[in-house]
Tab-separated table of N, CA, C and O in Angstrom:
chain	number	residue	atom	x	y	z
A	1	MET	N	13.100	-11.025	-3.029
A	1	MET	CA	12.761	-10.226	-4.111
A	1	MET	C	11.450	-10.236	-4.164
A	1	MET	O	10.467	-10.313	-5.021
A	2	LEU	N	10.767	-12.103	-4.803
A	2	LEU	CA	9.632	-12.096	-5.377
A	2	LEU	C	8.864	-11.726	-3.569
A	2	LEU	O	7.934	-11.750	-4.048
A	3	ARG	N	8.718	-12.045	-2.494
A	3	ARG	CA	7.852	-11.630	-2.010
A	3	ARG	C	7.424	-10.389	-1.489
A	3	ARG	O	6.584	-9.541	-1.541
A	4	PHE	N	8.710	-9.293	-2.430
A	4	PHE	CA	8.798	-7.207	-2.446
A	4	PHE	C	7.452	-7.223	-3.480
A	4	PHE	O	6.704	-6.810	-3.186
A	5	LEU	N	7.976	-8.469	-4.469
A	5	LEU	CA	7.376	-7.938	-5.743
A	5	LEU	C	5.944	-8.514	-5.379
A	5	LEU	O	4.405	-8.071	-5.912
A	6	GLY	N	5.544	-9.681	-4.432
A	6	GLY	CA	4.230	-10.044	-4.525
A	6	GLY	C	3.383	-9.170	-3.886
A	6	GLY	O	2.363	-8.547	-3.511
A	7	ALA	N	4.223	-8.316	-2.838
A	7	ALA	CA	3.629	-7.601	-1.892
A	7	ALA	C	2.788	-6.498	-2.812
A	7	ALA	O	2.275	-5.543	-2.602
A	8	LEU	N	4.109	-5.426	-3.843
A	8	LEU	CA	3.947	-4.658	-4.083
A	8	LEU	C	2.373	-5.141	-5.140
A	8	LEU	O	1.596	-3.898	-4.897
A	9	VAL	N	2.270	-6.318	-5.454
A	9	VAL	CA	1.546	-6.318	-6.598
A	9	VAL	C	0.458	-6.706	-6.022
A	9	VAL	O	-1.206	-6.122	-6.379
A	10	GLY	N	0.071	-7.235	-4.500
A	10	GLY	CA	-1.051	-6.954	-3.725
A	10	GLY	C	-1.157	-5.901	-3.351
A	10	GLY	O	-2.769	-5.352	-3.501
A	11	ASP	N	-0.684	-4.765	-3.008
A	11	ASP	CA	-1.257	-3.537	-2.865
A	11	ASP	C	-1.638	-2.325	-4.516
A	11	ASP	O	-2.473	-1.493	-3.730
A	12	VAL	N	-0.865	-3.161	-5.551
A	12	VAL	CA	-1.311	-2.631	-6.537
A	12	VAL	C	-3.078	-3.046	-6.883
A	12	VAL	O	-3.458	-2.188	-7.284
A	13	LEU	N	-2.470	-3.681	-6.635
A	13	LEU	CA	-4.505	-4.829	-6.895
A	13	LEU	C	-5.363	-3.930	-5.691
A	13	LEU	O	-6.535	-3.973	-6.690
A	14	ALA	N	-5.326	-3.367	-4.393
A	14	ALA	CA	-5.867	-2.999	-3.523
A	14	ALA	C	-6.311	-1.862	-4.188
A	14	ALA	O	-7.365	-1.830	-3.877
A	15	VAL	N	-5.243	-1.174	-4.475
A	15	VAL	CA	-5.520	0.237	-4.779
A	15	VAL	C	-6.729	0.262	-6.792
A	15	VAL	O	-7.421	1.469	-6.969
A	16	VAL	N	-6.491	-0.708	-6.921
A	16	VAL	CA	-6.807	-0.899	-8.211
A	16	VAL	C	-8.390	-1.578	-8.708
A	16	VAL	O	-9.562	-0.449	-8.976
A	17	LEU	N	-8.487	-1.822	-7.172
A	17	LEU	CA	-10.350	-3.181	-6.219
A	17	LEU	C	-10.572	-1.493	-5.805
A	17	LEU	O	-11.795	-1.709	-6.967
A	18	PHE	N	-10.277	-0.597	-5.127
A	18	PHE	CA	-10.608	0.514	-4.587
A	18	PHE	C	-11.390	2.120	-6.135
A	18	PHE	O	-12.611	1.775	-5.522
A	19	VAL	N	-10.250	1.614	-6.307
A	19	VAL	CA	-10.667	2.575	-7.389
A	19	VAL	C	-11.883	1.964	-8.846
A	19	VAL	O	-12.833	3.160	-9.045
A	20	ALA	N	-12.091	1.159	-8.569
A	20	ALA	CA	-13.009	0.513	-9.794
A	20	ALA	C	-14.256	0.445	-9.075
A	20	ALA	O	-15.360	0.295	-9.679
A	21	ILE	N	-14.255	0.217	-7.467
A	21	ILE	CA	-15.485	0.525	-6.492
A	21	ILE	C	-15.694	2.158	-6.837
A	21	ILE	O	-16.906	2.458	-6.888
A	22	GLY	N	-14.800	2.841	-6.324
A	22	GLY	CA	-15.424	3.538	-6.623
A	22	GLY	C	-16.002	4.551	-7.799
A	22	GLY	O	-17.080	5.369	-7.950
A	23	LEU	N	-15.335	4.130	-9.305
A	23	LEU	CA	-15.844	4.639	-10.654
A	23	LEU	C	-17.956	3.604	-10.517
A	23	LEU	O	-18.687	4.780	-11.003
A	24	LEU	N	-17.463	2.720	-10.274
A	24	LEU	CA	-19.010	2.402	-10.340
A	24	LEU	C	-20.004	2.833	-9.405
A	24	LEU	O	-20.589	2.792	-9.696
A	25	GLN	N	-19.530	2.424	-8.705
A	25	GLN	CA	-20.492	3.493	-7.357
A	25	GLN	C	-21.070	4.787	-7.526
A	25	GLN	O	-21.132	5.556	-8.197
A	26	HIS	N	-19.730	6.124	-8.644
A	26	HIS	CA	-20.397	6.797	-9.341
A	26	HIS	C	-20.438	6.952	-10.659
A	26	HIS	O	-20.415	8.092	-11.501
A	27	HIS	N	-21.202	5.832	-10.409
A	27	HIS	CA	-21.843	5.289	-12.444
A	27	HIS	C	-20.929	5.913	-13.675
A	27	HIS	O	-21.040	6.563	-14.920
A	28	GLU	N	-19.641	5.354	-12.844
A	28	GLU	CA	-18.409	5.899	-14.710
A	28	GLU	C	-18.234	4.879	-15.137
A	28	GLU	O	-18.030	3.737	-14.733
A	29	PRO	N	-17.812	4.944	-16.587
A	29	PRO	CA	-17.822	3.833	-17.081
A	29	PRO	C	-15.795	3.417	-16.483
A	29	PRO	O	-14.821	4.114	-16.236
A	30	LEU	N	-15.603	1.828	-16.706
A	30	LEU	CA	-14.825	0.554	-16.201
A	30	LEU	C	-13.944	0.978	-17.387
A	30	LEU	O	-14.130	-0.676	-17.823
A	31	THR	N	-13.180	1.746	-17.943
A	31	THR	CA	-11.757	1.603	-18.308
A	31	THR	C	-10.649	1.567	-18.304
A	31	THR	O	-10.502	1.578	-17.546
A	32	GLY	N	-9.903	1.381	-18.752
A	32	GLY	CA	-8.171	1.130	-18.367
A	32	GLY	C	-7.809	2.810	-18.590
A	32	GLY	O	-7.041	3.311	-17.496
A	33	THR	N	-8.230	3.708	-18.942
A	33	THR	CA	-8.344	5.140	-19.105
A	33	THR	C	-8.981	5.686	-17.836
A	33	THR	O	-8.323	6.577	-17.275
A	34	SER	N	-10.201	4.685	-17.647
A	34	SER	CA	-10.512	6.014	-17.021
A	34	SER	C	-10.026	5.563	-15.385
A	34	SER	O	-9.894	6.538	-14.135
A	35	LEU	N	-9.461	4.082	-15.739
A	35	LEU	CA	-9.032	3.620	-14.298
A	35	LEU	C	-7.957	3.710	-14.078
A	35	LEU	O	-7.570	4.914	-12.481
A	36	PHE	N	-6.820	4.700	-14.817
A	36	PHE	CA	-5.412	5.039	-15.165
A	36	PHE	C	-5.870	6.364	-14.283
A	36	PHE	O	-4.771	6.669	-14.045
A	37	ALA	N	-6.596	7.485	-15.096
A	37	ALA	CA	-7.088	9.011	-14.520
A	37	ALA	C	-6.833	9.061	-13.344
A	37	ALA	O	-6.305	9.118	-12.359
A	38	VAL	N	-8.080	7.704	-12.649
A	38	VAL	CA	-8.016	8.294	-10.373
A	38	VAL	C	-6.551	7.903	-9.817
A	38	VAL	O	-6.316	8.349	-9.351
A	39	ALA	N	-6.484	6.809	-10.975
A	39	ALA	CA	-5.495	5.372	-9.565
A	39	ALA	C	-3.465	6.260	-9.886
A	39	ALA	O	-2.914	6.199	-9.393
A	40	TRP	N	-3.313	7.019	-11.078
A	40	TRP	CA	-2.293	7.256	-10.994
A	40	TRP	C	-1.832	7.668	-9.657
A	40	TRP	O	-0.518	7.436	-9.134
A	41	THR	N	-2.309	8.902	-8.767
A	41	THR	CA	-1.874	9.970	-8.113
A	41	THR	C	-1.746	7.761	-6.527
A	41	THR	O	-0.834	7.969	-6.226
A	42	PHE	N	-3.428	7.177	-6.817
A	42	PHE	CA	-2.185	6.680	-5.767
A	42	PHE	C	-1.477	5.815	-6.040
A	42	PHE	O	-0.357	5.248	-5.211
A	43	LEU	N	-1.243	5.400	-7.208
A	43	LEU	CA	0.263	4.225	-7.551
A	43	LEU	C	1.638	5.228	-7.280
A	43	LEU	O	2.172	4.415	-6.734
A	44	VAL	N	1.995	6.298	-7.250
A	44	VAL	CA	2.780	7.114	-7.521
A	44	VAL	C	2.797	6.947	-5.533
A	44	VAL	O	3.994	7.080	-5.362
A	45	GLY	N	1.785	7.214	-5.370
A	45	GLY	CA	1.906	7.456	-3.487
A	45	GLY	C	2.585	5.487	-2.842
A	45	GLY	O	3.352	6.083	-2.184
A	46	LEU	N	1.817	4.802	-3.647
A	46	LEU	CA	1.743	3.617	-3.363
A	46	LEU	C	3.629	3.166	-3.290
A	46	LEU	O	3.861	2.710	-2.831
A	47	ILE	N	4.032	3.544	-4.742
A	47	ILE	CA	5.626	3.690	-5.180
A	47	ILE	C	6.345	4.148	-3.743
A	47	ILE	O	7.365	3.536	-3.371
A	48	LEU	N	5.753	5.328	-3.363
A	48	LEU	CA	6.282	6.014	-2.424
A	48	LEU	C	6.518	5.116	-1.706
A	48	LEU	O	8.074	5.629	-0.004
A	49	GLY	N	5.984	5.264	-0.971
A	49	GLY	CA	5.331	4.661	0.449
A	49	GLY	C	6.240	3.310	0.774
A	49	GLY	O	7.066	2.707	1.389
A	50	HIS	N	5.949	2.221	-0.147
A	50	HIS	CA	7.372	0.775	-0.531
A	50	HIS	C	9.031	1.772	-0.315
A	50	HIS	O	9.217	0.758	0.399
A	51	LEU	N	8.908	2.864	-1.172
A	51	LEU	CA	10.226	3.214	-0.736
A	51	LEU	C	10.994	3.710	0.939
A	51	LEU	O	11.593	3.373	0.957
A	52	ALA	N	9.722	4.465	1.342
A	52	ALA	CA	10.581	4.903	2.482
A	52	ALA	C	10.419	3.825	3.312
A	52	ALA	O	10.898	4.130	4.709
A	53	ALA	N	8.952	2.983	3.740
A	53	ALA	CA	9.273	2.476	4.255
A	53	ALA	C	10.335	0.866	4.310
A	53	ALA	O	10.129	-0.146	4.904
A	54	GLN	N	10.752	0.667	2.558
A	54	GLN	CA	12.283	-0.429	2.789
A	54	GLN	C	10.893	-1.027	2.640
A	54	GLN	O	11.818	-2.158	3.620
A	55	SER	N	10.119	-1.567	2.206
A	55	SER	CA	9.026	-2.882	2.475
A	55	SER	C	9.715	-4.470	1.747
A	55	SER	O	9.887	-5.237	2.287
A	56	TRP	N	10.719	-4.320	1.117
A	56	TRP	CA	11.622	-5.108	0.973
A	56	TRP	C	11.940	-5.678	1.972
A	56	TRP	O	13.046	-7.593	1.345
A	57	ARG	N	12.886	-5.451	3.410
A	57	ARG	CA	13.446	-5.619	4.174
A	57	ARG	C	11.681	-6.974	4.873
A	57	ARG	O	12.535	-8.303	5.283
A	58	ARG	N	10.589	-6.447	4.950
A	58	ARG	CA	9.329	-7.311	5.658
A	58	ARG	C	8.694	-6.743	4.283
A	58	ARG	O	7.470	-6.751	5.452
A	59	PRO	N	8.690	-7.972	3.977
A	59	PRO	CA	7.527	-7.275	2.392
A	59	PRO	C	5.500	-7.161	2.821
A	59	PRO	O	4.934	-6.062	3.247
A	60	PHE	N	5.444	-8.172	3.492
A	60	PHE	CA	4.200	-8.958	3.900
A	60	PHE	C	4.029	-8.112	5.291
A	60	PHE	O	2.790	-8.609	5.924
A	61	ALA	N	5.325	-7.063	6.084
A	61	ALA	CA	4.913	-7.178	7.707
A	61	ALA	C	3.846	-6.226	8.187
A	61	ALA	O	3.063	-4.496	6.659
A	62	LEU	N	2.289	-6.536	8.571
A	62	LEU	CA	1.421	-5.013	8.970
A	62	LEU	C	1.973	-4.026	9.821
A	62	LEU	O	1.966	-2.412	9.156
A	63	TRP	N	2.660	-4.413	10.686
A	63	TRP	CA	3.145	-3.321	11.082
A	63	TRP	C	4.967	-3.157	11.165
A	63	TRP	O	5.338	-4.298	11.519
A	64	PRO	N	5.608	-2.140	10.966
A	64	PRO	CA	5.339	-1.710	10.777
A	64	PRO	C	5.365	-0.624	8.711
A	64	PRO	O	4.997	0.248	8.364
A	65	GLN	N	5.682	-1.981	7.903
A	65	GLN	CA	5.569	-1.334	6.804
A	65	GLN	C	4.574	-1.178	6.106
A	65	GLN	O	4.531	-0.290	5.420
A	66	GLY	N	3.501	-1.917	6.443
A	66	GLY	CA	2.020	-1.797	5.969
A	66	GLY	C	1.292	-0.457	5.875
A	66	GLY	O	1.123	0.456	5.072
A	67	VAL	N	1.598	-0.036	7.140
A	67	VAL	CA	0.818	0.914	8.295
A	67	VAL	C	2.011	1.985	7.758
A	67	VAL	O	0.548	3.323	7.048
A	68	CYS	N	2.887	1.935	7.083
A	68	CYS	CA	3.259	3.066	6.696
A	68	CYS	C	3.488	3.371	5.380
A	68	CYS	O	2.271	4.080	4.334
A	69	ILE	N	3.156	1.839	4.310
A	69	ILE	CA	2.702	1.934	2.941
A	69	ILE	C	1.058	2.688	2.904
A	69	ILE	O	1.486	3.760	2.238
A	70	TRP	N	0.169	2.745	3.360
A	70	TRP	CA	-1.278	2.818	3.627
A	70	TRP	C	-1.060	4.583	3.859
A	70	TRP	O	-1.464	5.098	3.209
A	71	ALA	N	0.253	4.928	4.851
A	71	ALA	CA	-0.335	6.676	5.220
A	71	ALA	C	0.493	7.063	3.680
A	71	ALA	O	-0.091	8.039	4.264
A	72	ILE	N	1.703	7.326	3.295
A	72	ILE	CA	2.431	6.984	2.473
A	72	ILE	C	1.381	7.553	0.888
A	72	ILE	O	1.522	8.745	0.791
A	73	THR	N	0.533	6.229	0.724
A	73	THR	CA	0.394	6.263	-0.335
A	73	THR	C	-1.321	7.653	-0.415
A	73	THR	O	-1.381	8.432	-1.033
A	74	LEU	N	-1.950	7.199	0.791
A	74	LEU	CA	-2.763	8.332	1.221
A	74	LEU	C	-2.285	9.712	0.792
A	74	LEU	O	-2.735	10.665	0.441
A	75	VAL	N	-1.423	10.125	1.656
A	75	VAL	CA	-0.932	11.536	1.705
A	75	VAL	C	-0.688	12.088	0.590
A	75	VAL	O	-1.215	12.931	0.722
A	76	ALA	N	0.071	10.760	-0.270
A	76	ALA	CA	0.863	11.176	-1.013
A	76	ALA	C	-0.185	10.805	-2.684
A	76	ALA	O	0.056	12.267	-3.068
A	77	ALA	N	-1.311	10.721	-2.710
A	77	ALA	CA	-2.388	10.625	-3.386
A	77	ALA	C	-3.211	11.789	-3.073
A	77	ALA	O	-3.944	12.679	-4.635
A	78	MET	N	-3.399	12.647	-1.923
A	78	MET	CA	-4.225	14.051	-1.719
A	78	MET	C	-3.300	14.818	-1.809
A	78	MET	O	-4.201	15.517	-2.170
A	79	ALA	N	-2.707	14.855	-2.025
A	79	ALA	CA	-1.101	15.702	-1.786
A	79	ALA	C	-1.534	15.954	-3.992
A	79	ALA	O	-1.797	17.414	-4.140
A	80	LEU	N	-1.308	14.940	-4.641
A	80	LEU	CA	-1.685	14.992	-6.202
A	80	LEU	C	-2.436	15.472	-5.751
A	80	LEU	O	-2.460	16.345	-7.146
A	81	ARG	N	-3.628	14.953	-5.652
A	81	ARG	CA	-5.246	14.758	-6.215
A	81	ARG	C	-5.052	16.846	-5.613
A	81	ARG	O	-5.424	17.582	-6.593
A	82	THR	N	-4.531	16.946	-5.105
A	82	THR	CA	-4.807	18.746	-4.710
A	82	THR	C	-3.925	19.364	-5.691
A	82	THR	O	-4.355	20.281	-7.043
A	83	LEU	N	-3.143	19.280	-5.981
A	83	LEU	CA	-2.286	19.814	-6.365
A	83	LEU	C	-2.669	19.125	-8.689
A	83	LEU	O	-2.521	20.649	-8.925
A	84	PHE	N	-3.112	19.043	-8.372
A	84	PHE	CA	-3.956	18.826	-10.342
A	84	PHE	C	-5.927	18.427	-10.206
A	84	PHE	O	-5.594	18.327	-10.672
A	85	GLN	N	-5.936	19.379	-9.360
A	85	GLN	CA	-7.822	20.301	-8.694
A	85	GLN	C	-8.515	18.671	-9.071
A	85	GLN	O	-9.585	18.446	-10.187
A	86	GLN	N	-8.049	17.596	-8.979
A	86	GLN	CA	-9.077	15.638	-8.985
A	86	GLN	C	-9.975	16.028	-7.452
A	86	GLN	O	-10.510	15.282	-7.786
A	87	GLY	N	-9.995	16.794	-6.447
A	87	GLY	CA	-10.880	16.960	-5.787
A	87	GLY	C	-9.817	16.045	-4.627
A	87	GLY	O	-9.886	13.911	-4.761
A	88	THR	N	-10.673	16.527	-3.229
A	88	THR	CA	-10.133	16.335	-1.753
A	88	THR	C	-10.880	16.615	-1.278
A	88	THR	O	-10.908	17.269	0.176
A	89	GLU	N	-12.270	16.782	-1.076
A	89	GLU	CA	-13.289	15.992	-0.713
A	89	GLU	C	-13.050	15.658	0.607
A	89	GLU	O	-12.795	14.751	0.572
A	90	VAL	N	-13.869	16.298	2.308
A	90	VAL	CA	-13.233	15.836	3.440
A	90	VAL	C	-14.091	14.450	3.362
A	90	VAL	O	-13.408	13.542	3.591
A	91	SER	N	-15.187	13.940	2.924
A	91	SER	CA	-15.802	12.618	2.698
A	91	SER	C	-14.831	11.344	1.721
A	91	SER	O	-14.978	10.556	2.226
A	92	PHE	N	-14.270	12.139	1.024
A	92	PHE	CA	-13.385	11.472	0.391
A	92	PHE	C	-11.896	11.518	1.032
A	92	PHE	O	-12.300	10.393	0.538
A	93	VAL	N	-11.594	11.500	1.522
A	93	VAL	CA	-10.680	11.260	2.449
A	93	VAL	C	-10.956	10.670	3.205
A	93	VAL	O	-10.200	9.427	3.580
A	94	ILE	N	-12.065	10.402	4.379
A	94	ILE	CA	-12.152	9.854	5.034
A	94	ILE	C	-12.639	8.597	4.507
A	94	ILE	O	-12.224	7.330	5.027
A	95	VAL	N	-13.680	8.998	3.317
A	95	VAL	CA	-13.865	7.107	2.786
A	95	VAL	C	-12.973	6.613	2.795
A	95	VAL	O	-11.944	5.496	2.523
A	96	THR	N	-11.376	7.226	1.404
A	96	THR	CA	-10.183	6.529	0.866
A	96	THR	C	-9.885	6.314	1.968
A	96	THR	O	-8.895	4.960	1.579
A	97	ALA	N	-9.704	6.489	3.482
A	97	ALA	CA	-8.694	6.694	3.768
A	97	ALA	C	-9.138	5.092	4.926
A	97	ALA	O	-8.645	4.135	4.780
A	98	ALA	N	-10.419	4.871	4.814
A	98	ALA	CA	-11.061	3.693	5.626
A	98	ALA	C	-10.868	2.646	4.415
A	98	ALA	O	-10.508	1.599	4.582
A	99	VAL	N	-10.826	2.747	3.109
A	99	VAL	CA	-11.469	1.310	2.498
A	99	VAL	C	-9.459	0.894	2.714
A	99	VAL	O	-9.459	-0.377	2.042
A	100	LEU	N	-9.135	1.861	1.888
A	100	LEU	CA	-7.158	1.550	2.187
A	100	LEU	C	-7.026	0.942	2.991
A	100	LEU	O	-6.021	-0.256	2.889
A	101	ALA	N	-7.260	1.519	4.001
A	101	ALA	CA	-6.472	0.818	5.453
A	101	ALA	C	-7.403	-0.748	4.653
A	101	ALA	O	-6.393	-1.835	5.129
A	102	VAL	N	-8.317	-0.558	4.720
A	102	VAL	CA	-9.073	-2.094	5.062
A	102	VAL	C	-8.331	-3.218	3.933
A	102	VAL	O	-8.102	-4.062	3.935
A	103	PHE	N	-8.803	-3.062	2.890
A	103	PHE	CA	-7.736	-3.394	0.840
A	103	PHE	C	-6.133	-3.667	1.912
A	103	PHE	O	-5.937	-4.908	1.394
A	104	MET	N	-5.462	-2.399	2.011
A	104	MET	CA	-4.146	-2.368	2.050
A	104	MET	C	-3.349	-3.287	3.176
A	104	MET	O	-2.500	-4.331	3.199
A	105	LEU	N	-4.236	-2.883	4.543
A	105	LEU	CA	-3.704	-3.965	5.483
A	105	LEU	C	-4.583	-5.304	5.883
A	105	LEU	O	-4.112	-6.432	5.976
A	106	GLY	N	-5.492	-5.828	5.318
A	106	GLY	CA	-6.766	-6.205	4.963
A	106	GLY	C	-5.495	-8.148	5.006
A	106	GLY	O	-5.333	-8.547	5.305
A	107	TRP	N	-5.002	-7.550	3.535
A	107	TRP	CA	-5.128	-8.688	2.125
A	107	TRP	C	-3.534	-8.633	3.658
A	107	TRP	O	-2.857	-10.353	4.154
A	108	ARG	N	-2.517	-7.929	3.801
A	108	ARG	CA	-1.567	-8.265	5.024
A	108	ARG	C	-1.542	-9.150	6.106
A	108	ARG	O	-0.797	-10.299	6.453
A	109	ALA	N	-2.995	-8.516	7.333
A	109	ALA	CA	-3.547	-9.851	7.981
A	109	ALA	C	-4.095	-10.458	7.988
A	109	ALA	O	-3.569	-11.667	8.469
A	110	ILE	N	-4.380	-11.065	6.465
A	110	ILE	CA	-5.174	-12.371	5.854
A	110	ILE	C	-3.411	-13.137	5.752
A	110	ILE	O	-3.866	-14.888	6.421
A	111	ALA	N	-2.888	-12.925	5.359
A	111	ALA	CA	-1.594	-13.116	4.853
A	111	ALA	C	-0.866	-13.573	5.772
A	111	ALA	O	0.200	-14.588	6.126
A	112	SER	N	-0.407	-12.879	7.169
A	112	SER	CA	0.024	-12.694	7.757
A	112	SER	C	-0.546	-14.121	8.492
A	112	SER	O	-0.108	-15.311	9.740
A	113	PHE	N	-2.088	-14.207	8.534
A	113	PHE	CA	-2.689	-15.459	10.110
A	113	PHE	C	-2.224	-16.312	9.075
A	113	PHE	O	-2.288	-17.268	9.327
A	114	VAL	N	-2.193	-17.366	7.903
A	114	VAL	CA	-2.374	-17.557	6.784
A	114	VAL	C	-1.319	-18.557	6.592
A	114	VAL	O	-0.977	-19.966	7.322
A	115	THR	N	0.068	-17.942	6.355
A	115	THR	CA	1.269	-18.194	7.013
A	115	THR	C	2.125	-18.218	8.721
A	115	THR	O	3.573	-18.101	8.004
A	116	ARG	N	1.137	-18.401	9.220
A	116	ARG	CA	1.630	-18.110	10.666
A	116	ARG	C	2.797	-19.002	10.922
A	116	ARG	O	3.487	-18.678	11.168
A	117	GLY	N	2.750	-20.204	10.260
A	117	GLY	CA	2.932	-21.438	10.444
A	117	GLY	C	4.593	-21.520	9.879
A	117	GLY	O	5.866	-22.385	9.663
A	118	GLU	N	4.511	-20.830	8.735
A	118	GLU	CA	5.467	-20.874	8.101
A	118	GLU	C	6.556	-20.057	7.768
A	118	GLU	O	8.172	-20.221	8.042
A	119	ARG	N	6.366	-18.588	8.809
A	119	ARG	CA	7.265	-17.748	8.695
A	119	ARG	C	8.470	-17.643	10.112
A	119	ARG	O	8.771	-19.185	11.104
A	120	ARG	N	9.682	-18.059	9.425
A	120	ARG	CA	10.984	-17.685	10.617
A	120	ARG	C	11.631	-16.369	10.642
A	120	ARG	O	11.777	-15.652	9.102
A	121	GLU	N	12.014	-15.296	11.798
A	121	GLU	CA	12.039	-14.307	11.321
A	121	GLU	C	13.990	-14.750	11.522
A	121	GLU	O	14.245	-15.167	11.973
A	122	ILE	N	14.290	-13.660	10.284
A	122	ILE	CA	15.714	-13.473	10.846
A	122	ILE	C	16.558	-11.945	11.454
A	122	ILE	O	15.920	-11.304	11.210
A	123	ILE	N	17.468	-12.399	11.818
A	123	ILE	CA	17.731	-12.343	12.550
A	123	ILE	C	19.545	-11.842	12.244
A	123	ILE	O	20.019	-12.518	11.899
A	124	ASP	N	19.298	-9.806	11.681
A	124	ASP	CA	20.706	-9.459	11.613
A	124	ASP	C	21.491	-8.863	12.637
A	124	ASP	O	21.395	-8.662	13.253
A	125	ALA	N	22.710	-9.580	12.690
A	125	ALA	CA	23.571	-9.779	13.158
A	125	ALA	C	24.118	-8.508	14.644
A	125	ALA	O	24.019	-7.661	15.092
A	126	ALA	N	24.419	-6.850	12.892
A	126	ALA	CA	24.184	-5.835	13.107
A	126	ALA	C	23.128	-5.087	14.260
A	126	ALA	O	22.928	-4.094	15.301
A	127	ASP	N	21.356	-6.096	14.537
A	127	ASP	CA	21.135	-5.471	15.026
A	127	ASP	C	20.846	-5.476	16.220
A	127	ASP	O	20.356	-5.421	17.335
A	128	LEU	N	22.107	-6.606	17.013
A	128	LEU	CA	22.074	-7.336	18.105
A	128	LEU	C	22.856	-6.706	19.676
A	128	LEU	O	23.501	-5.867	18.597
A	129	PRO	N	22.171	-6.717	20.699
A	129	PRO	CA	22.583	-5.008	21.151
A	129	PRO	C	24.217	-5.969	20.991
A	129	PRO	O	24.487	-6.986	22.236
A	130	GLY	N	25.515	-5.278	21.515
A	130	GLY	CA	26.030	-5.822	21.786
A	130	GLY	C	27.571	-6.316	20.842
A	130	GLY	O	28.033	-6.561	21.174
A	131	THR	N	27.327	-6.456	19.114
A	131	THR	CA	26.910	-6.972	18.883
A	131	THR	C	28.394	-5.803	17.377
A	131	THR	O	26.854	-5.286	17.244
A	132	SER	N	29.539	-5.854	17.247
A	132	SER	CA	29.865	-4.981	16.595
A	132	SER	C	29.826	-5.159	14.850
A	132	SER	O	30.387	-7.041	14.702
A	133	VAL	N	29.959	-5.585	13.733
A	133	VAL	CA	29.895	-6.402	12.502
A	133	VAL	C	31.144	-5.616	11.648
A	133	VAL	O	30.949	-4.440	12.340
A	134	ARG	N	31.769	-5.432	11.878
A	134	ARG	CA	33.551	-5.023	10.330
A	134	ARG	C	32.486	-5.388	9.477
A	134	ARG	O	32.014	-6.278	8.541
């Protein structure tokens, strides 16, 4: 459970960093209100992504969990931004996709590299061929 929470926090920090950089780049005030006003669509997408990817199973996995979380975060945020008329110009979508990929997948890649010697894969007997679990 702690690993799942750690992954969730890592992704939230990636989204908040992305939003903060965007606000600063556009000379907008960096306040809690402005951060929330922009970030909420991404955070909703992030939660949906973690649920869809069942990230609690392998919270730090780059593939498929990390990629799935990133893709769902992006699509859901763009859908919500469209629904609430917050802007989804093509250039914004491209930059968002690239930056969120670097941030959300990047921290996972670094964590995977740093902890490569510590990992042990847990095999579920139900996943083994020819095994029936009662």
